[in-house]
Amino acid sequence: MTTVDRERSIARVAADVQELTGSAYTSTPEAIRRYAYTDVYTNTLDYFATQFEELGHDVSYDPVGTLVARNRPAGTKVFGVGSHCDSNRNGGPYDGTLGVVVALEVCRLDAEHGTNLPLQAISFLEEEGSGFGQMLLGSRIMVQRVGEADLKEHFRSLDDGRSFWEHAEDAGYDPADWRESIHVLDDLIGWIETHIEQARVLQDTDNRLGVVNAIAGYVHGDITVNGRTDHAGATPMSFRQDAAVVAGMCITELERLATEAGHGTVGTVGEISLSPGIINVVPGEARLSLDVRGPEDAAFRSVVDAISAYAEEAARARGLTASYAMRQTLPATPMDTAIVAELETAAASSGAPFRTMLSGAAHDTMCVASRVPSAMVFVPCRDGISHAPDEEADPADGALAAEVIFNAIQQLV
Ligand code: HGY
Ligand code: MN
Ligand code: MN
């Protein structure tokens, strides 16, 4: 095991994270908000590109803007490290970004210790879906889990409704070559992503690191309820076809179904919109998003089937209609046992308390793992707070993760 100057790593990790909270890297001072094809996101990529180039890495971008930094020529086997540096629209400074910073720190440690590891860092485009409502978009494009029509037609900017394709072209990328993105993974013999846990298991069990051995799968979709728009004062209750009432029934039913499914299944309605959305008008239409996840596909997919059937029946019983449309889905994803084992060995050697665990959150690693042996390392975040501006993590845990990954990769290449 290589012993590193942990204080030096802590200082660098802290400085990187702090720098990327500056006004050049977020479109609002209220939170960290940066996503594909915005100036603040480009500034963030430029920051990382400069840091990697200073280490002697070649920096390039895939056809839609995922950043790739490698210290070996194309065609040479390399080990992958990275995450994403875009943010939730209500994001914090650590979600994703800490993972790219830790990848950068691993590359710094390699350069300082002369270990000459073959490394390729990746910062995936649009992991959060803040630009186009499509989570893990850059990594799904890379492993071809989207279709061209999605990019050209279906995936549209939440800001201006224009297609992903148009935005990628306007930003100077080549979306027509999107299928070439898969070659970013050609030389990878392994992949490790670092991420904040985004829950409080590590904190509550006094562990400083999590070695992730599986990632929960998910379904994202939308339920649309159609009733009738009426006057809120003149329309008797018995006459109404109120879409909001059916939407409310679905929200509480989803909670019941997800709880009853067990096996770690969770269900969330994070978005709800009523139309026309005016105080004195009975809503004629309601749309609610579904985020249903779990470590067992059969369990969480049965919840999606049940809630969409429930919505249709609840609407029909009141003279309304309801329909379900899926946005996207990824299966529960096991991690590579050999990489998990090396990470556990390196974590044990560090002397820091750690545990092996499931990830309830989705990560780009779910896509990478479909083609490359993969695993993840979690660091604690205060009280599990994430997707919120007061998200907090300790740079010392980030530095510890970098040291553990640096040592594990030395055993894996
Ligand atoms: O929602 C997620 O699982 C990820 O943070 N985008
Ligand atoms: Mn993330
Ligand atoms: Mn996130």
PDB file of C-alpha atoms in Angstrom, residues 227-387:
ATOM      1  CA  GLY A 227     -60.962  15.595 -16.243  1.00  0.00           C
ATOM      2  CA  ARG A 228     -62.866  18.806 -16.874  1.00  0.00           C
ATOM      3  CA  THR A 229     -61.995  22.422 -16.223  1.00  0.00           C
ATOM      4  CA  ASP A 230     -64.840  24.112 -14.307  1.00  0.00           C
ATOM      5  CA  HIS A 231     -65.656  27.193 -12.283  1.00  0.00           C
ATOM      6  CA  ALA A 232     -64.469  26.625  -8.696  1.00  0.00           C
ATOM      7  CA  GLY A 233     -67.412  28.482  -7.189  1.00  0.00           C
ATOM      8  CA  ALA A 234     -70.365  27.655  -9.389  1.00  0.00           C
ATOM      9  CA  THR A 235     -69.739  23.930  -9.943  1.00  0.00           C
ATOM     10  CA  PRO A 236     -71.389  21.650  -7.363  1.00  0.00           C
ATOM     11  CA  MET A 237     -69.078  18.960  -5.920  1.00  0.00           C
ATOM     12  CA  SER A 238     -71.174  16.174  -7.465  1.00  0.00           C
ATOM     13  CA  PHE A 239     -70.690  17.629 -10.968  1.00  0.00           C
ATOM     14  CA  ARG A 240     -66.916  17.804 -10.882  1.00  0.00           C
ATOM     15  CA  GLN A 241     -64.268  15.884 -12.800  1.00  0.00           C
ATOM     16  CA  ASP A 242     -61.399  17.251 -10.745  1.00  0.00           C
ATOM     17  CA  ALA A 243     -58.009  15.967 -11.959  1.00  0.00           C
ATOM     18  CA  ALA A 244     -56.274  17.181  -8.802  1.00  0.00           C
ATOM     19  CA  VAL A 245     -58.323  14.846  -6.600  1.00  0.00           C
ATOM     20  CA  VAL A 246     -57.275  11.776  -8.594  1.00  0.00           C
ATOM     21  CA  ALA A 247     -53.665  12.985  -8.544  1.00  0.00           C
ATOM     22  CA  GLY A 248     -53.798  13.284  -4.769  1.00  0.00           C
ATOM     23  CA  MET A 249     -55.225   9.787  -4.466  1.00  0.00           C
ATOM     24  CA  CYS A 250     -52.322   8.485  -6.590  1.00  0.00           C
ATOM     25  CA  ILE A 251     -49.721  10.141  -4.368  1.00  0.00           C
ATOM     26  CA  THR A 252     -50.975   8.462  -1.210  1.00  0.00           C
ATOM     27  CA  GLU A 253     -51.500   5.140  -3.037  1.00  0.00           C
ATOM     28  CA  LEU A 254     -47.916   5.196  -4.324  1.00  0.00           C
ATOM     29  CA  GLU A 255     -46.691   5.613  -0.750  1.00  0.00           C
ATOM     30  CA  ARG A 256     -48.790   2.622   0.336  1.00  0.00           C
ATOM     31  CA  LEU A 257     -47.681   0.435  -2.575  1.00  0.00           C
ATOM     32  CA  ALA A 258     -43.959   1.197  -2.187  1.00  0.00           C
ATOM     33  CA  THR A 259     -44.102   0.607   1.567  1.00  0.00           C
ATOM     34  CA  GLU A 260     -46.011  -2.651   1.108  1.00  0.00           C
ATOM     35  CA  ALA A 261     -43.600  -3.881  -1.600  1.00  0.00           C
ATOM     36  CA  GLY A 262     -40.733  -3.938   0.899  1.00  0.00           C
ATOM     37  CA  HIS A 263     -37.276  -5.167  -0.298  1.00  0.00           C
ATOM     38  CA  GLY A 264     -35.996  -1.580  -0.074  1.00  0.00           C
ATOM     39  CA  THR A 265     -38.518  -0.324  -2.643  1.00  0.00           C
ATOM     40  CA  VAL A 266     -39.162   3.437  -2.652  1.00  0.00           C
ATOM     41  CA  GLY A 267     -41.609   5.619  -4.575  1.00  0.00           C
ATOM     42  CA  THR A 268     -41.682   9.382  -5.015  1.00  0.00           C
ATOM     43  CA  VAL A 269     -43.859  11.941  -6.750  1.00  0.00           C
ATOM     44  CA  GLY A 270     -41.396  14.818  -7.144  1.00  0.00           C
ATOM     45  CA  GLU A 271     -43.165  16.841  -9.817  1.00  0.00           C
ATOM     46  CA  ILE A 272     -46.852  17.720  -9.990  1.00  0.00           C
ATOM     47  CA  SER A 273     -48.537  20.210 -12.295  1.00  0.00           C
ATOM     48  CA  LEU A 274     -52.199  21.206 -12.502  1.00  0.00           C
ATOM     49  CA  SER A 275     -53.793  22.823 -15.496  1.00  0.00           C
ATOM     50  CA  PRO A 276     -54.803  25.565 -15.810  1.00  0.00           C
ATOM     51  CA  GLY A 277     -53.351  26.047 -12.303  1.00  0.00           C
ATOM     52  CA  ILE A 278     -55.576  28.975 -11.251  1.00  0.00           C
ATOM     53  CA  ILE A 279     -57.045  29.383  -7.791  1.00  0.00           C
ATOM     54  CA  ASN A 280     -60.675  29.633  -8.906  1.00  0.00           C
ATOM     55  CA  VAL A 281     -60.626  26.909 -11.568  1.00  0.00           C
ATOM     56  CA  VAL A 282     -61.237  23.175 -11.013  1.00  0.00           C
ATOM     57  CA  PRO A 283     -58.155  21.548 -12.635  1.00  0.00           C
ATOM     58  CA  GLY A 284     -58.983  19.751 -15.866  1.00  0.00           C
ATOM     59  CA  GLU A 285     -55.559  18.116 -16.072  1.00  0.00           C
ATOM     60  CA  ALA A 286     -52.935  16.910 -13.632  1.00  0.00           C
ATOM     61  CA  ARG A 287     -49.468  15.488 -14.371  1.00  0.00           C
ATOM     62  CA  LEU A 288     -47.400  13.760 -11.734  1.00  0.00           C
ATOM     63  CA  SER A 289     -43.926  12.286 -12.092  1.00  0.00           C
ATOM     64  CA  LEU A 290     -43.076   8.804 -10.781  1.00  0.00           C
ATOM     65  CA  ASP A 291     -39.654   7.866  -9.430  1.00  0.00           C
ATOM     66  CA  VAL A 292     -39.819   4.244  -8.270  1.00  0.00           C
ATOM     67  CA  ARG A 293     -36.660   2.379  -7.276  1.00  0.00           C
ATOM     68  CA  GLY A 294     -35.270  -0.590  -5.446  1.00  0.00           C
ATOM     69  CA  PRO A 295     -32.577  -3.275  -5.350  1.00  0.00           C
ATOM     70  CA  GLU A 296     -35.052  -5.869  -6.637  1.00  0.00           C
ATOM     71  CA  ASP A 297     -36.456  -5.309 -10.122  1.00  0.00           C
ATOM     72  CA  ALA A 298     -39.534  -7.462  -9.588  1.00  0.00           C
ATOM     73  CA  ALA A 299     -40.532  -5.458  -6.499  1.00  0.00           C
ATOM     74  CA  PHE A 300     -40.183  -1.934  -7.879  1.00  0.00           C
ATOM     75  CA  ARG A 301     -41.564  -2.791 -11.303  1.00  0.00           C
ATOM     76  CA  SER A 302     -44.655  -4.341  -9.668  1.00  0.00           C
ATOM     77  CA  VAL A 303     -45.246  -1.025  -7.885  1.00  0.00           C
ATOM     78  CA  VAL A 304     -45.146   0.850 -11.202  1.00  0.00           C
ATOM     79  CA  ASP A 305     -47.648  -1.590 -12.729  1.00  0.00           C
ATOM     80  CA  ALA A 306     -49.927  -1.278  -9.681  1.00  0.00           C
ATOM     81  CA  ILE A 307     -49.885   2.535  -9.471  1.00  0.00           C
ATOM     82  CA  SER A 308     -50.584   3.005 -13.180  1.00  0.00           C
ATOM     83  CA  ALA A 309     -53.521   0.556 -12.960  1.00  0.00           C
ATOM     84  CA  TYR A 310     -54.737   2.330  -9.823  1.00  0.00           C
ATOM     85  CA  ALA A 311     -54.631   5.718 -11.551  1.00  0.00           C
ATOM     86  CA  GLU A 312     -56.698   4.462 -14.477  1.00  0.00           C
ATOM     87  CA  GLU A 313     -59.297   2.874 -12.175  1.00  0.00           C
ATOM     88  CA  ALA A 314     -59.512   5.841  -9.786  1.00  0.00           C
ATOM     89  CA  ALA A 315     -60.017   8.177 -12.742  1.00  0.00           C
ATOM     90  CA  ARG A 316     -62.576   5.943 -14.437  1.00  0.00           C
ATOM     91  CA  ALA A 317     -64.639   5.655 -11.254  1.00  0.00           C
ATOM     92  CA  ARG A 318     -65.035   9.447 -11.257  1.00  0.00           C
ATOM     93  CA  GLY A 319     -65.637   9.893 -14.972  1.00  0.00           C
ATOM     94  CA  LEU A 320     -62.080  10.985 -15.752  1.00  0.00           C
ATOM     95  CA  THR A 321     -59.255   9.259 -17.621  1.00  0.00           C
ATOM     96  CA  ALA A 322     -55.652   8.644 -16.630  1.00  0.00           C
ATOM     97  CA  SER A 323     -52.643   7.338 -18.522  1.00  0.00           C
ATOM     98  CA  TYR A 324     -49.085   6.350 -17.687  1.00  0.00           C
ATOM     99  CA  ALA A 325     -46.002   6.915 -19.847  1.00  0.00           C
ATOM    100  CA  MET A 326     -42.518   5.693 -18.939  1.00  0.00           C
ATOM    101  CA  ARG A 327     -39.600   8.157 -19.322  1.00  0.00           C
ATOM    102  CA  GLN A 328     -36.816   5.676 -18.739  1.00  0.00           C
ATOM    103  CA  THR A 329     -35.678   2.740 -16.658  1.00  0.00           C
ATOM    104  CA  LEU A 330     -32.464   0.987 -15.617  1.00  0.00           C
ATOM    105  CA  PRO A 331     -32.208  -2.388 -13.858  1.00  0.00           C
ATOM    106  CA  ALA A 332     -30.723  -2.925 -10.405  1.00  0.00           C
ATOM    107  CA  THR A 333     -26.974  -3.256 -11.087  1.00  0.00           C
ATOM    108  CA  PRO A 334     -24.519  -5.475  -9.175  1.00  0.00           C
ATOM    109  CA  MET A 335     -20.915  -4.255  -8.898  1.00  0.00           C
ATOM    110  CA  ASP A 336     -17.823  -6.249  -9.895  1.00  0.00           C
ATOM    111  CA  THR A 337     -16.828  -8.544  -7.020  1.00  0.00           C
ATOM    112  CA  ALA A 338     -13.083  -8.372  -7.754  1.00  0.00           C
ATOM    113  CA  ILE A 339     -13.033  -4.571  -7.684  1.00  0.00           C
ATOM    114  CA  VAL A 340     -15.260  -4.522  -4.601  1.00  0.00           C
ATOM    115  CA  ALA A 341     -12.821  -6.905  -2.888  1.00  0.00           C
ATOM    116  CA  GLU A 342      -9.778  -4.756  -3.744  1.00  0.00           C
ATOM    117  CA  LEU A 343     -11.552  -1.651  -2.484  1.00  0.00           C
ATOM    118  CA  GLU A 344     -12.416  -3.449   0.770  1.00  0.00           C
ATOM    119  CA  THR A 345      -8.778  -4.525   1.170  1.00  0.00           C
ATOM    120  CA  ALA A 346      -7.473  -1.020   0.491  1.00  0.00           C
ATOM    121  CA  ALA A 347     -10.076   0.504   2.809  1.00  0.00           C
ATOM    122  CA  ALA A 348      -9.130  -1.941   5.577  1.00  0.00           C
ATOM    123  CA  SER A 349      -5.448  -1.027   5.116  1.00  0.00           C
ATOM    124  CA  SER A 350      -6.282   2.651   5.483  1.00  0.00           C
ATOM    125  CA  GLY A 351      -7.448   1.945   9.018  1.00  0.00           C
ATOM    126  CA  ALA A 352     -10.602   4.012   8.521  1.00  0.00           C
ATOM    127  CA  PRO A 353     -14.002   2.500   9.404  1.00  0.00           C
ATOM    128  CA  PHE A 354     -15.927   1.458   6.283  1.00  0.00           C
ATOM    129  CA  ARG A 355     -18.814  -0.769   5.245  1.00  0.00           C
ATOM    130  CA  THR A 356     -20.020  -2.451   2.079  1.00  0.00           C
ATOM    131  CA  MET A 357     -23.440  -1.258   1.039  1.00  0.00           C
ATOM    132  CA  LEU A 358     -26.182  -0.689  -1.540  1.00  0.00           C
ATOM    133  CA  SER A 359     -26.634   2.575  -3.417  1.00  0.00           C
ATOM    134  CA  GLY A 360     -30.255   3.753  -3.401  1.00  0.00           C
ATOM    135  CA  ALA A 361     -29.327   6.638  -5.700  1.00  0.00           C
ATOM    136  CA  ALA A 362     -28.706   6.093  -9.397  1.00  0.00           C
ATOM    137  CA  HIS A 363     -25.269   6.707 -10.865  1.00  0.00           C
ATOM    138  CA  ASP A 364     -23.513   6.716 -14.237  1.00  0.00           C
ATOM    139  CA  THR A 365     -21.782   3.576 -13.006  1.00  0.00           C
ATOM    140  CA  MET A 366     -25.041   1.714 -13.761  1.00  0.00           C
ATOM    141  CA  CYS A 367     -24.347   2.340 -17.437  1.00  0.00           C
ATOM    142  CA  VAL A 368     -20.569   1.820 -17.354  1.00  0.00           C
ATOM    143  CA  ALA A 369     -21.101  -1.494 -15.516  1.00  0.00           C
ATOM    144  CA  SER A 370     -23.024  -2.872 -18.508  1.00  0.00           C
ATOM    145  CA  ARG A 371     -19.686  -3.006 -20.369  1.00  0.00           C
ATOM    146  CA  VAL A 372     -16.840  -2.574 -17.869  1.00  0.00           C
ATOM    147  CA  PRO A 373     -16.145  -4.208 -14.461  1.00  0.00           C
ATOM    148  CA  SER A 374     -17.232  -1.449 -12.075  1.00  0.00           C
ATOM    149  CA  ALA A 375     -17.670  -0.444  -8.452  1.00  0.00           C
ATOM    150  CA  MET A 376     -18.266   2.678  -6.386  1.00  0.00           C
ATOM    151  CA  VAL A 377     -16.962   4.330  -3.254  1.00  0.00           C
ATOM    152  CA  PHE A 378     -19.260   6.414  -1.049  1.00  0.00           C
ATOM    153  CA  VAL A 379     -18.295   9.156   1.348  1.00  0.00           C
ATOM    154  CA  PRO A 380     -20.703  10.386   4.050  1.00  0.00           C
ATOM    155  CA  CYS A 381     -22.716  13.582   3.645  1.00  0.00           C
ATOM    156  CA  ARG A 382     -24.110  15.403   6.681  1.00  0.00           C
ATOM    157  CA  ASP A 383     -27.465  13.964   7.749  1.00  0.00           C
ATOM    158  CA  GLY A 384     -27.824  12.457   4.262  1.00  0.00           C
ATOM    159  CA  ILE A 385     -28.772  15.876   2.883  1.00  0.00           C
ATOM    160  CA  SER A 386     -28.366  16.060  -0.906  1.00  0.00           C
ATOM    161  CA  HIS A 387     -30.100  17.681  -3.887  1.00  0.00           C
TER     162      HIS A 387
END
